[in-house]
XYZ file of C-alpha atoms in Angstrom:
534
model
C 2.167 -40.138 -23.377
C 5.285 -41.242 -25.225
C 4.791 -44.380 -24.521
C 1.660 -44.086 -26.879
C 3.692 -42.873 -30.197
C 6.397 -43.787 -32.053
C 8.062 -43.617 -35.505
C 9.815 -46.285 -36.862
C 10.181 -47.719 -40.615
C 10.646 -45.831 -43.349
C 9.647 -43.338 -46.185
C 8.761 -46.141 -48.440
C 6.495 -47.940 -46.449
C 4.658 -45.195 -45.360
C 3.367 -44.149 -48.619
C 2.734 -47.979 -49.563
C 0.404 -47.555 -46.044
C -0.977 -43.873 -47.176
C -1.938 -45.313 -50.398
C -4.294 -47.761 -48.867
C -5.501 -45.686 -46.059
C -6.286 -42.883 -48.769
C -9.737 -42.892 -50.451
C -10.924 -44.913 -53.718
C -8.776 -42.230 -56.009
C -5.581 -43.450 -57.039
C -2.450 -40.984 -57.302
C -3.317 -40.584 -61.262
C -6.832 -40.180 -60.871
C -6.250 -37.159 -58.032
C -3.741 -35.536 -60.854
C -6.236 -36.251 -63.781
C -8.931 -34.121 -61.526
C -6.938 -31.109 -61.096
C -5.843 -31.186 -65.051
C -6.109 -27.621 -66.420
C -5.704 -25.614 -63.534
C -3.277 -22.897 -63.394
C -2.167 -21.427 -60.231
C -2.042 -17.748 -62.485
C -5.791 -17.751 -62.875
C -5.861 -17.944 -59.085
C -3.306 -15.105 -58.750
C -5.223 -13.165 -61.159
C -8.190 -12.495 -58.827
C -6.860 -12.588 -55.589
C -3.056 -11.255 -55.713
C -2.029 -8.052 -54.597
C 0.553 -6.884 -58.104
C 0.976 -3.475 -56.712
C 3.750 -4.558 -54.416
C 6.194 -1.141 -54.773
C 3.756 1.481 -53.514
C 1.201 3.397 -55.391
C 3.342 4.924 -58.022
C 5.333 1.674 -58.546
C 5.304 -0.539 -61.333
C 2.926 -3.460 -60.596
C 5.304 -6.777 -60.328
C 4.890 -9.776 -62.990
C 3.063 -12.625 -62.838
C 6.574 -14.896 -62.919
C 8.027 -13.480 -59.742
C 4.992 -13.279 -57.829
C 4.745 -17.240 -58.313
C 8.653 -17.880 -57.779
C 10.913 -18.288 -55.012
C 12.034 -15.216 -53.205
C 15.287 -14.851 -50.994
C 13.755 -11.654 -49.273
C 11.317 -10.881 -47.099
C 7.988 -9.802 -48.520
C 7.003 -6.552 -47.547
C 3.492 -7.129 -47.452
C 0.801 -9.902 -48.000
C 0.761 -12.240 -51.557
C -3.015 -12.038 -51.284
C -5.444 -8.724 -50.708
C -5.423 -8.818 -46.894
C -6.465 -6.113 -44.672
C -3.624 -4.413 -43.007
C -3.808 -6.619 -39.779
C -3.331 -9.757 -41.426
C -1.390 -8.407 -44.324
C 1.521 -7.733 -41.304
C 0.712 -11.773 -39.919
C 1.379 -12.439 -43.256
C 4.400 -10.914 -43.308
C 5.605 -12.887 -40.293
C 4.387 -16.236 -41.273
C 6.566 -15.680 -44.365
C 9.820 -14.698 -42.264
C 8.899 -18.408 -40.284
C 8.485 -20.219 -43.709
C 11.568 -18.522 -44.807
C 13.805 -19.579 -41.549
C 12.526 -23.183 -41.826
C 13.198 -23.391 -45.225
C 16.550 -21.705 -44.611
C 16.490 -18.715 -47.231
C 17.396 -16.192 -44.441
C 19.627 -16.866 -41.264
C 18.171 -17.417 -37.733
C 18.735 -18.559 -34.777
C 16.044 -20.823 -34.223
C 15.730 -24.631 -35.176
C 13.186 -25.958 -38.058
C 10.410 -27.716 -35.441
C 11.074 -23.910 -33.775
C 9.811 -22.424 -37.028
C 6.679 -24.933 -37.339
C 5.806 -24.784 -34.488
C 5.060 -20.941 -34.105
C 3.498 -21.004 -37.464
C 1.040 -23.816 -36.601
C 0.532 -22.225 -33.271
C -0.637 -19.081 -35.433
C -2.292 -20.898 -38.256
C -4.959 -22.835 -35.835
C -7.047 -20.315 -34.976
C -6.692 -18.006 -37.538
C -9.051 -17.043 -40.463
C -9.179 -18.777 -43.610
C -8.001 -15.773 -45.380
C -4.580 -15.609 -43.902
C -4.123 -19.858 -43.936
C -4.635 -19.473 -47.486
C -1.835 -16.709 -47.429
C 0.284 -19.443 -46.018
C -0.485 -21.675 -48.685
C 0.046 -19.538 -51.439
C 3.692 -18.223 -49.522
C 4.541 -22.188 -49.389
C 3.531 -22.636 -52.975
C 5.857 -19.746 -54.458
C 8.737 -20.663 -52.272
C 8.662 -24.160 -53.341
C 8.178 -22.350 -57.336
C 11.349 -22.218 -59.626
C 13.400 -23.146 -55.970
C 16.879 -22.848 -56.839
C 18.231 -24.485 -53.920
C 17.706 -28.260 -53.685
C 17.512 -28.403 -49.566
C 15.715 -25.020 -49.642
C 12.820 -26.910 -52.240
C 12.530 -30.324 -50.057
C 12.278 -28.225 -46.598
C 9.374 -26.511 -48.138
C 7.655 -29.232 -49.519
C 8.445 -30.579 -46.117
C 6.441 -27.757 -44.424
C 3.557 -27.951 -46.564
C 3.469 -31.621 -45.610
C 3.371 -30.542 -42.109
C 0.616 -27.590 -42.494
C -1.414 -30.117 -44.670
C -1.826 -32.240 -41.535
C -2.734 -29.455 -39.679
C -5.537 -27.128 -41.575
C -6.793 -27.016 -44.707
C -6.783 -24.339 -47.471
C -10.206 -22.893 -48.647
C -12.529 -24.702 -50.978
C -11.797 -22.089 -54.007
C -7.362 -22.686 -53.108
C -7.815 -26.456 -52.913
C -7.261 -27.226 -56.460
C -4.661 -24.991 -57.228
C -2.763 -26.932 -53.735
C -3.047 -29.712 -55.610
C -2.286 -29.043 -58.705
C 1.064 -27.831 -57.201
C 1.505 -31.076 -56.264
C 0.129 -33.436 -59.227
C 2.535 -30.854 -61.435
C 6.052 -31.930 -59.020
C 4.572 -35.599 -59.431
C 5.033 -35.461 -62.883
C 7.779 -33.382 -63.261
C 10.296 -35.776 -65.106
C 13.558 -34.298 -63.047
C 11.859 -34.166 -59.924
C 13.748 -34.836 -57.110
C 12.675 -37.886 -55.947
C 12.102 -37.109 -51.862
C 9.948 -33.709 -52.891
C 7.884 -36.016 -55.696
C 7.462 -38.427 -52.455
C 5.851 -35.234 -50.403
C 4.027 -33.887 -53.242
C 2.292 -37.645 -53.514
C 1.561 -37.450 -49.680
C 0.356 -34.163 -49.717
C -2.040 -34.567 -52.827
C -3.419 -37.759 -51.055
C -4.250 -36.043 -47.623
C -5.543 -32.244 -48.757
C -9.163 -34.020 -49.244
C -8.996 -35.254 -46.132
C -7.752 -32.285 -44.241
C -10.577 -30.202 -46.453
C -13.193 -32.576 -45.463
C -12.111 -32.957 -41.459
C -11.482 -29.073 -40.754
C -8.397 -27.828 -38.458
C -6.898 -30.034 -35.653
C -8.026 -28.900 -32.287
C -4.548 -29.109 -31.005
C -0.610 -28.456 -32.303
C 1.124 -31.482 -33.519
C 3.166 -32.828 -31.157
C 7.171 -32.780 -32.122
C 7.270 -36.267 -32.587
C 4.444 -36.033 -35.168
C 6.388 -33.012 -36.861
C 9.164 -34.849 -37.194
C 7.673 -38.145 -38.306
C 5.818 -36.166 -41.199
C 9.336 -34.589 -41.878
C 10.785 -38.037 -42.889
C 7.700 -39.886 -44.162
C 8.233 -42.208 -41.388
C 4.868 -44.122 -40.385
C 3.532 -42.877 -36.734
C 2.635 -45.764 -34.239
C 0.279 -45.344 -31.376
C -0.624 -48.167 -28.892
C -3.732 -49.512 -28.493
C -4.582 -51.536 -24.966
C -6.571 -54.035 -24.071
C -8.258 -54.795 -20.601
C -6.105 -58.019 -20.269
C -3.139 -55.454 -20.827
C -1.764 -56.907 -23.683
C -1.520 -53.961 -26.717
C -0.901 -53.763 -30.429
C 0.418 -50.790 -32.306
C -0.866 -49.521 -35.212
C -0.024 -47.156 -38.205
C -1.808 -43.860 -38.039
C -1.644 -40.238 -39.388
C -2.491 -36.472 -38.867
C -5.772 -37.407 -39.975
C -6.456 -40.908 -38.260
C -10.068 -40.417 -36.809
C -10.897 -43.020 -33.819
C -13.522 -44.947 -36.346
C -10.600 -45.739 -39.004
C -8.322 -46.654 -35.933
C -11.087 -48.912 -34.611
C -11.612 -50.485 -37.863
C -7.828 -51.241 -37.930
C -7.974 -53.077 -34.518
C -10.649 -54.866 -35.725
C -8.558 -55.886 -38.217
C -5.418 -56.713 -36.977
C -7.279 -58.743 -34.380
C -9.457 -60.640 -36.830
C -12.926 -59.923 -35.139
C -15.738 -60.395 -38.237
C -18.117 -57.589 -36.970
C -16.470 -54.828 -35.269
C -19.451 -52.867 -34.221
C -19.964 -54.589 -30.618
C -16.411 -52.459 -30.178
C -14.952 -49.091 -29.349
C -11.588 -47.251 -28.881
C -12.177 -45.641 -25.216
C -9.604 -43.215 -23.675
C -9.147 -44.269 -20.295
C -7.034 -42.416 -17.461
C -5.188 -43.759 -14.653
C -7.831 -41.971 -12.096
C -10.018 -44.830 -13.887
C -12.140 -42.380 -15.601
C -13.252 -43.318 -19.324
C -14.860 -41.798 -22.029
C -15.850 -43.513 -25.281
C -14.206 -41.564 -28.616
C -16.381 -40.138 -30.801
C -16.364 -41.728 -34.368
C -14.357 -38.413 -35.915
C -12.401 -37.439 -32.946
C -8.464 -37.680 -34.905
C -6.081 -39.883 -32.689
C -3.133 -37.415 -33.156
C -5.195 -34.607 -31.726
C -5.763 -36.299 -28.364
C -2.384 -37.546 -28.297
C -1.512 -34.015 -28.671
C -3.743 -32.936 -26.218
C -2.143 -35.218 -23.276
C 0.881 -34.176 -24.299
C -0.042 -29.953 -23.271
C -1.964 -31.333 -19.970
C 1.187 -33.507 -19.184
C 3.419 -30.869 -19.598
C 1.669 -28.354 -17.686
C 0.916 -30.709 -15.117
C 4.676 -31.438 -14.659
C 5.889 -27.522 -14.666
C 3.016 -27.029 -11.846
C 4.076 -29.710 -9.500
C 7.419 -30.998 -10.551
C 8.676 -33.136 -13.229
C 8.258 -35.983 -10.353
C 4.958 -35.750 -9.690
C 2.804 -38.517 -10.408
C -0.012 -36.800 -12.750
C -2.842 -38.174 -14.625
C -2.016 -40.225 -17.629
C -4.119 -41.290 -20.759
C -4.344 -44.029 -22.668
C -6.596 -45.598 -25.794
C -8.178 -49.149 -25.174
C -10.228 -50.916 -27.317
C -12.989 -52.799 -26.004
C -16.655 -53.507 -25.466
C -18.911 -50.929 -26.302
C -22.263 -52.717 -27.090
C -23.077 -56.192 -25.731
C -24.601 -57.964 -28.745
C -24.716 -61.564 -29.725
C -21.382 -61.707 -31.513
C -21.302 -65.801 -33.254
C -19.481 -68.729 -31.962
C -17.619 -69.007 -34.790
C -16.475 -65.248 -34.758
C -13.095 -65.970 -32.535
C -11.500 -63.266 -31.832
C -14.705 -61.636 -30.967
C -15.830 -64.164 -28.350
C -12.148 -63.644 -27.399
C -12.708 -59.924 -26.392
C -16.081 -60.650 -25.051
C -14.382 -62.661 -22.730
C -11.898 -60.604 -21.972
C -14.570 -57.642 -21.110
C -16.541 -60.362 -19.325
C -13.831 -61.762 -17.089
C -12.788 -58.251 -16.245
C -16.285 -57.316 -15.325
C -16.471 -59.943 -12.668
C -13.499 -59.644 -11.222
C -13.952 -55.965 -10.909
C -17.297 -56.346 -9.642
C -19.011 -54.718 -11.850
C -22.197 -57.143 -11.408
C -23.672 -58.282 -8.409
C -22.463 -61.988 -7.526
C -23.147 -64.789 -5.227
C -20.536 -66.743 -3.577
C -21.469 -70.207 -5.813
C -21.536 -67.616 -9.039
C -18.095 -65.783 -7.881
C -16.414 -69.772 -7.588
C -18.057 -70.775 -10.743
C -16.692 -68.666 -13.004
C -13.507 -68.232 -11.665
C -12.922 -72.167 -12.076
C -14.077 -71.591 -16.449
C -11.428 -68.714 -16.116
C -8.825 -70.867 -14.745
C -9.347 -73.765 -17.015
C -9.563 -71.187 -19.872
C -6.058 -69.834 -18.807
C -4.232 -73.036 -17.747
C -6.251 -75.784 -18.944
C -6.855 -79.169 -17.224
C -5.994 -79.465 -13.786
C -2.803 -80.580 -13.002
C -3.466 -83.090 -10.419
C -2.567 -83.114 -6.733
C 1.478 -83.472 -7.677
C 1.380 -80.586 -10.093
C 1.429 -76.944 -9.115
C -1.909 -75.360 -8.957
C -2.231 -72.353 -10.895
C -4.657 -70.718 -8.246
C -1.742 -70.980 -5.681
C -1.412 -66.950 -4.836
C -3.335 -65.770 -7.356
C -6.687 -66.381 -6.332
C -7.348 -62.270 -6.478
C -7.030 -62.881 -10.572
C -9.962 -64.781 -10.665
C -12.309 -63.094 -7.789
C -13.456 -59.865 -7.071
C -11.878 -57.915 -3.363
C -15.080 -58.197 -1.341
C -15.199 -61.796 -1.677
C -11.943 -62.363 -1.100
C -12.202 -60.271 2.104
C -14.934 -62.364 3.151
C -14.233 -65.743 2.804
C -10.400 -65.709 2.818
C -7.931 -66.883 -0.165
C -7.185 -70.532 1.324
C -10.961 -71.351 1.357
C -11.845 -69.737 -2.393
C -8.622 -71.428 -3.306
C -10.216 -75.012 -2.247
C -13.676 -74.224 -3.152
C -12.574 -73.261 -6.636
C -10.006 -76.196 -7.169
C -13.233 -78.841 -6.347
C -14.546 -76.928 -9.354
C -11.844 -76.495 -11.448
C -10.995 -80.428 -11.484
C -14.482 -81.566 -12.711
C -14.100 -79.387 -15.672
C -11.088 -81.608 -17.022
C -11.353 -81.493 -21.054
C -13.007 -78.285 -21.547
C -11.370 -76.760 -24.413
C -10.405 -73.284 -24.170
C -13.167 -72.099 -26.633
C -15.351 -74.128 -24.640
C -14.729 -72.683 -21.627
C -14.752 -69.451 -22.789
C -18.152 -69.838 -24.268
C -19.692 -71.513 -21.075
C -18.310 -68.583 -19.080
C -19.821 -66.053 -21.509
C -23.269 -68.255 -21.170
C -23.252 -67.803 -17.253
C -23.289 -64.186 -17.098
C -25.934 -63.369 -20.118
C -28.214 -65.147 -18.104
C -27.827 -62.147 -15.378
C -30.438 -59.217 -15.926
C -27.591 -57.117 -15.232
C -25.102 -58.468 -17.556
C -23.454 -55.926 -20.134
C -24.554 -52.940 -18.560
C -23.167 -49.316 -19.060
C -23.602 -47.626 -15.654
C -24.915 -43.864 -15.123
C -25.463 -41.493 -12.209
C -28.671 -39.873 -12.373
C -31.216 -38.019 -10.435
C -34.656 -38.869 -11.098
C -37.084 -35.656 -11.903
C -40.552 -35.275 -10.286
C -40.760 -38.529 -9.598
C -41.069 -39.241 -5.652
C -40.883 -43.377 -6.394
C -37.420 -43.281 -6.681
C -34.493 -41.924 -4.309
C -33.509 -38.674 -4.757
C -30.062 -40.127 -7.197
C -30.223 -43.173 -8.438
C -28.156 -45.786 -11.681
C -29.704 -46.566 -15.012
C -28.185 -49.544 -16.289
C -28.467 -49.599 -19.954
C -27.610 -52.975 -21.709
C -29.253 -54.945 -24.696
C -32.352 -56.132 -22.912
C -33.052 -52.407 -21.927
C -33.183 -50.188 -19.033
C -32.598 -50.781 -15.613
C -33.290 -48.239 -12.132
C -31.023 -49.240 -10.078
C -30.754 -47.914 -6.403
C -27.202 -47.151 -5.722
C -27.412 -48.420 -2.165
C -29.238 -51.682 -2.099
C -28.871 -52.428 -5.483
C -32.396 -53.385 -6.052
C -33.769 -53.287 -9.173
C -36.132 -50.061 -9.018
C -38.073 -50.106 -12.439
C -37.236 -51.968 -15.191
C -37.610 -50.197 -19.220
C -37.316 -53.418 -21.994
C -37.030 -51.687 -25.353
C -40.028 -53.633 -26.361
C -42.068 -50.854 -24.059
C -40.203 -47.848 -24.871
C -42.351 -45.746 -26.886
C -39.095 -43.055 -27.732
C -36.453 -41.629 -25.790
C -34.275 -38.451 -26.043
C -31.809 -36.162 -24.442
C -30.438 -33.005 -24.147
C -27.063 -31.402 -22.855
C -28.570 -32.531 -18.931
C -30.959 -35.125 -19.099
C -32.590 -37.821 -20.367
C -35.643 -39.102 -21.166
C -37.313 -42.213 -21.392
C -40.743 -42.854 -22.353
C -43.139 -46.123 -22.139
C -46.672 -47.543 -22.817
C -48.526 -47.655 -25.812
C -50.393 -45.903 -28.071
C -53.367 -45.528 -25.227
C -51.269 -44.534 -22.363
C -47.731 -43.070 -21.934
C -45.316 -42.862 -19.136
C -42.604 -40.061 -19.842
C -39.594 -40.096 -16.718
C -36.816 -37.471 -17.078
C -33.712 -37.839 -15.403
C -30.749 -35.549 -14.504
C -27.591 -35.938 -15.710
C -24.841 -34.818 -17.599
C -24.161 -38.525 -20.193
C -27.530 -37.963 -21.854
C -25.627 -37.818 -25.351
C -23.789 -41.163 -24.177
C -26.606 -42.525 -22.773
C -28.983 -41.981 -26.137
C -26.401 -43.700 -28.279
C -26.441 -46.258 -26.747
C -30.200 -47.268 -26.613
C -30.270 -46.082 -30.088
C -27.547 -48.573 -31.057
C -28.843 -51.550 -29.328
C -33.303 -50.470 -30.491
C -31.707 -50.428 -34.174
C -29.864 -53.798 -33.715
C -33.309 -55.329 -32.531
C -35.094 -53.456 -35.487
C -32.573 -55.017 -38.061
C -33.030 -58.648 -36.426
C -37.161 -58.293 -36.588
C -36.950 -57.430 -40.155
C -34.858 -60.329 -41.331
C -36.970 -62.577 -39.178
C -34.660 -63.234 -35.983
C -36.183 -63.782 -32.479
């Protein structure tokens, strides 16, 4: 997993990044929209003044706002008097990381347990944290005591969000330190960050899982957090993400980086090395699964050993939905080609021998260009398992594939790369199979098929596959599917016309997946029919 983050750079940058990552509002225009508000007017209707007993004077307004070197003895807010008591805890944590009170444990220490309480708990007492945050970091004064706060509430902010009535008065907090004209300058850079991301964090809910340290300490120095994105030709690019990164910003950034004109044929996956793979929903936040690895990883390693070898994750980026992407498109034919290549190889489609020794001649002349001639090293030489899948090579033997695939190889002196890559990509649309998502299913009242059977889903439509012959069982083109659905285990397909129908439910627990999928690829087809495509 640590292979998958890191945090390099510095504070600088990673506001330049935040500011473009942020939405359309512009640090002035998120201050101008919180002009007016006054953090007393929240105090007024929700703080508890009578803070010295029944017969005690109520306190003021002033030093229920400012910083306090004691404890609290009970909740800032009217709490009940369970959470009034949490409240009084999270304050002794906020306290110790901010260092107004001596303890024993370290800062993360402090975070950490507060987060760990703050995840799960009710709105009422993670506003109680906000407002504790907000008076600590009030008339501060100690300058390291101010910045660790404003630290912490940089921290929390990437981790839940205050309530819809608090969120202005959060920000206010902040757009008031940003224009402070003796701010110090690292707590204006956290009050900039902060203001930027509480829309986000209101709009996204709480993260699923605790930060991981690295994260914690990243958003304690601004620093910009890297994850690594593969690729099925396993190269990888990192890229800049935050508490908030959700897996349809990071795809868009791949897309990006990379070049590709239309990103939609693409999707971050997270794959493990037991070669499972799931596709990431569109507002699943990276950090959050990162996190997530990190807690199965470690209790993986303190049930068998710190040497054991466990299951690891990782995100790759690749194809999703096999549609026409244009010649002139690059960097998408590029990936198309990748996902094709790897396809073969892997044997994902069924092959014959002339197919197999076909393309693995475009995918050597792709790699290596022309052929060398019968002086120069062939590049098939011991690594003829690159280019073919096991079976064949179990089959016919590597010295024979090798020759068979060299005859090839030589007539295709002065293909380009491009060219070969696009002839390669031609071969394989031609198969009925080609760009198919595979699923396990068990067909339902329906005695025509075996009792479990594979729907291959691709652009052309549905196939019934049987998983032992591979014959092709049925065949569903979307130009016959009437409507399809699922549910949490099954799916349904249904064909015909407006005379007759044909409804066939299947069993299975990727309906969700499955749906998406058709739906993407009927609404593509839709979208070409109206603008006239065939």
């Amino acid at each position: 997993v640590q292979a998958n983050i890191s945090a390099t750079g510095n504070a600088s940058s990673a506001l330049e990044r935040l500011m473009l990552d942020a939405d359309e509002q512009t640090t002035d225009e998120l201050c101008d929209s919180v002009a007016g508000v006054r953090m007393e007017d929240y105090a007024e209707n929700h703080y508890n003044f009578d803070r010295k007993g029944i017969f005690g004077h109520k306190t003021t307004m002033e030093k229920i706002l400012s910083h306090k070197n004691d404890t609290i003895r009970t909740s800032l807010c009217q709490l009940n008097g369970d959470l009034a008591q949490e409240a009084v805890q999270s304050f002794r944590n906020i306290t110790g990381y901010m260092g107004d009170r001596s303890t024993t444990k370290g800062a993360v220490d402090h975070s950490l347990k507060l987060l760990n309480n703050m995840l799960l708990a009710p709105e009422d007492l993670r506003d109680e944290v906000y407002c504790q945050i907000i008076k600590q970091t009030t008339k501060n004064p100690s300058v390291d005591s101010n910045i660790k706060g404003w630290e912490l509430l940089a921290i929390l902010a990437g981790s839940f969000p205050p309530g819809e009535e608090l969120k202005p008065y959060v920000m206010h907090h902040c757009a008031a330190e940003h224009g402070r004209r003796h701010s110090n300058p690292k707590v204006r850079d956290y009050a900039v960050y902060v203001l930027h991301r509480i829309k986000k964090v209101c709009r996204l809910g709480p993260r699923r899982e605790i930060p991981t340290p690295v994260e914690i300490e990243a958003t304690r120095r601004l620093l910009p957090l890297n994850v690594r994105v593969s690729f099925l030709d396993d190269r990888y690019i990192t890229l800049p993400v935050d508490s908030w990164s959700t897996a349809k910003e990071l795809e868009g950034r791949c897309a990006k980086m990379l070049g590709i004109k239309d990103g939609t044929p693409f999707a971050l996956y997270e794959v493990s090395t037991e070669e499972e793979e799931r596709v990431l929903e569109p507002e699943e936040r990276i950090l959050d699964l990162v996190a997530y690895w990190t807690r199965l990883e470690t209790d993986e390693r303190t049930r068998k050993g710190k040497m054991a070898n466990i299951e690891e994750f990782r995100f790759v980026y690749k194809v999703r939905l096999f549609l026409d992407v244009p010649d002139d498109d690059v960097a998408g034919v590029h990936l198309m080609y990748i996902q094709a290549t790897h396809d073969v190889v892997d044997a994902r489609y069924p092959c014959t021998d002339n197919d197999s020794i076909t393309l693995a001649a475009l995918q050597v002349q792709e790699e290596h260009g022309d052929y060398p001639g019968p002086l120069g090293p062939n590049p098939l030489t011991g690594k003829v398992s690159k280019y073919i899948a096991k079976k064949y090579l179990e089959e016919k033997g590597e010295d024979v594939l090798e020759d068979s695939i060299t005859k090839l190889y030589q007539k295709l002196t002065g293909y380009s790369k491009r060219e070969a890559r696009l002839s390669y990509l031609d071969y394989v649309k031609a198969w009925k199979i080609y760009g198919s998502a595979y699923f396990f299913a068990e067909p339902q009242s329906n005695r025509e098929f075996p009792s479990a059977v594979v729907l291959a889903i691709n652009s052309k439509g549905i196939l019934v596959v049987d998983p032992d012959t591979k014959d092709y069982l049925a065949e569903y083109t979307y130009n016959n599917v009437v409507t399809w659905g699922h549910s949490q285990n099954s799916f349904v397909v249904v064909t015909g016309n407006i005379t007759r129908r044909v409804k066939v439910y299947f069993r299975t627990e990727q309906g969700k997946e499955m749906n998406s999928i058709v739906r993407a690829y009927v609404e593509k087809l839709m979208a070409r029919s109206e603008a006239g495509d065939t």
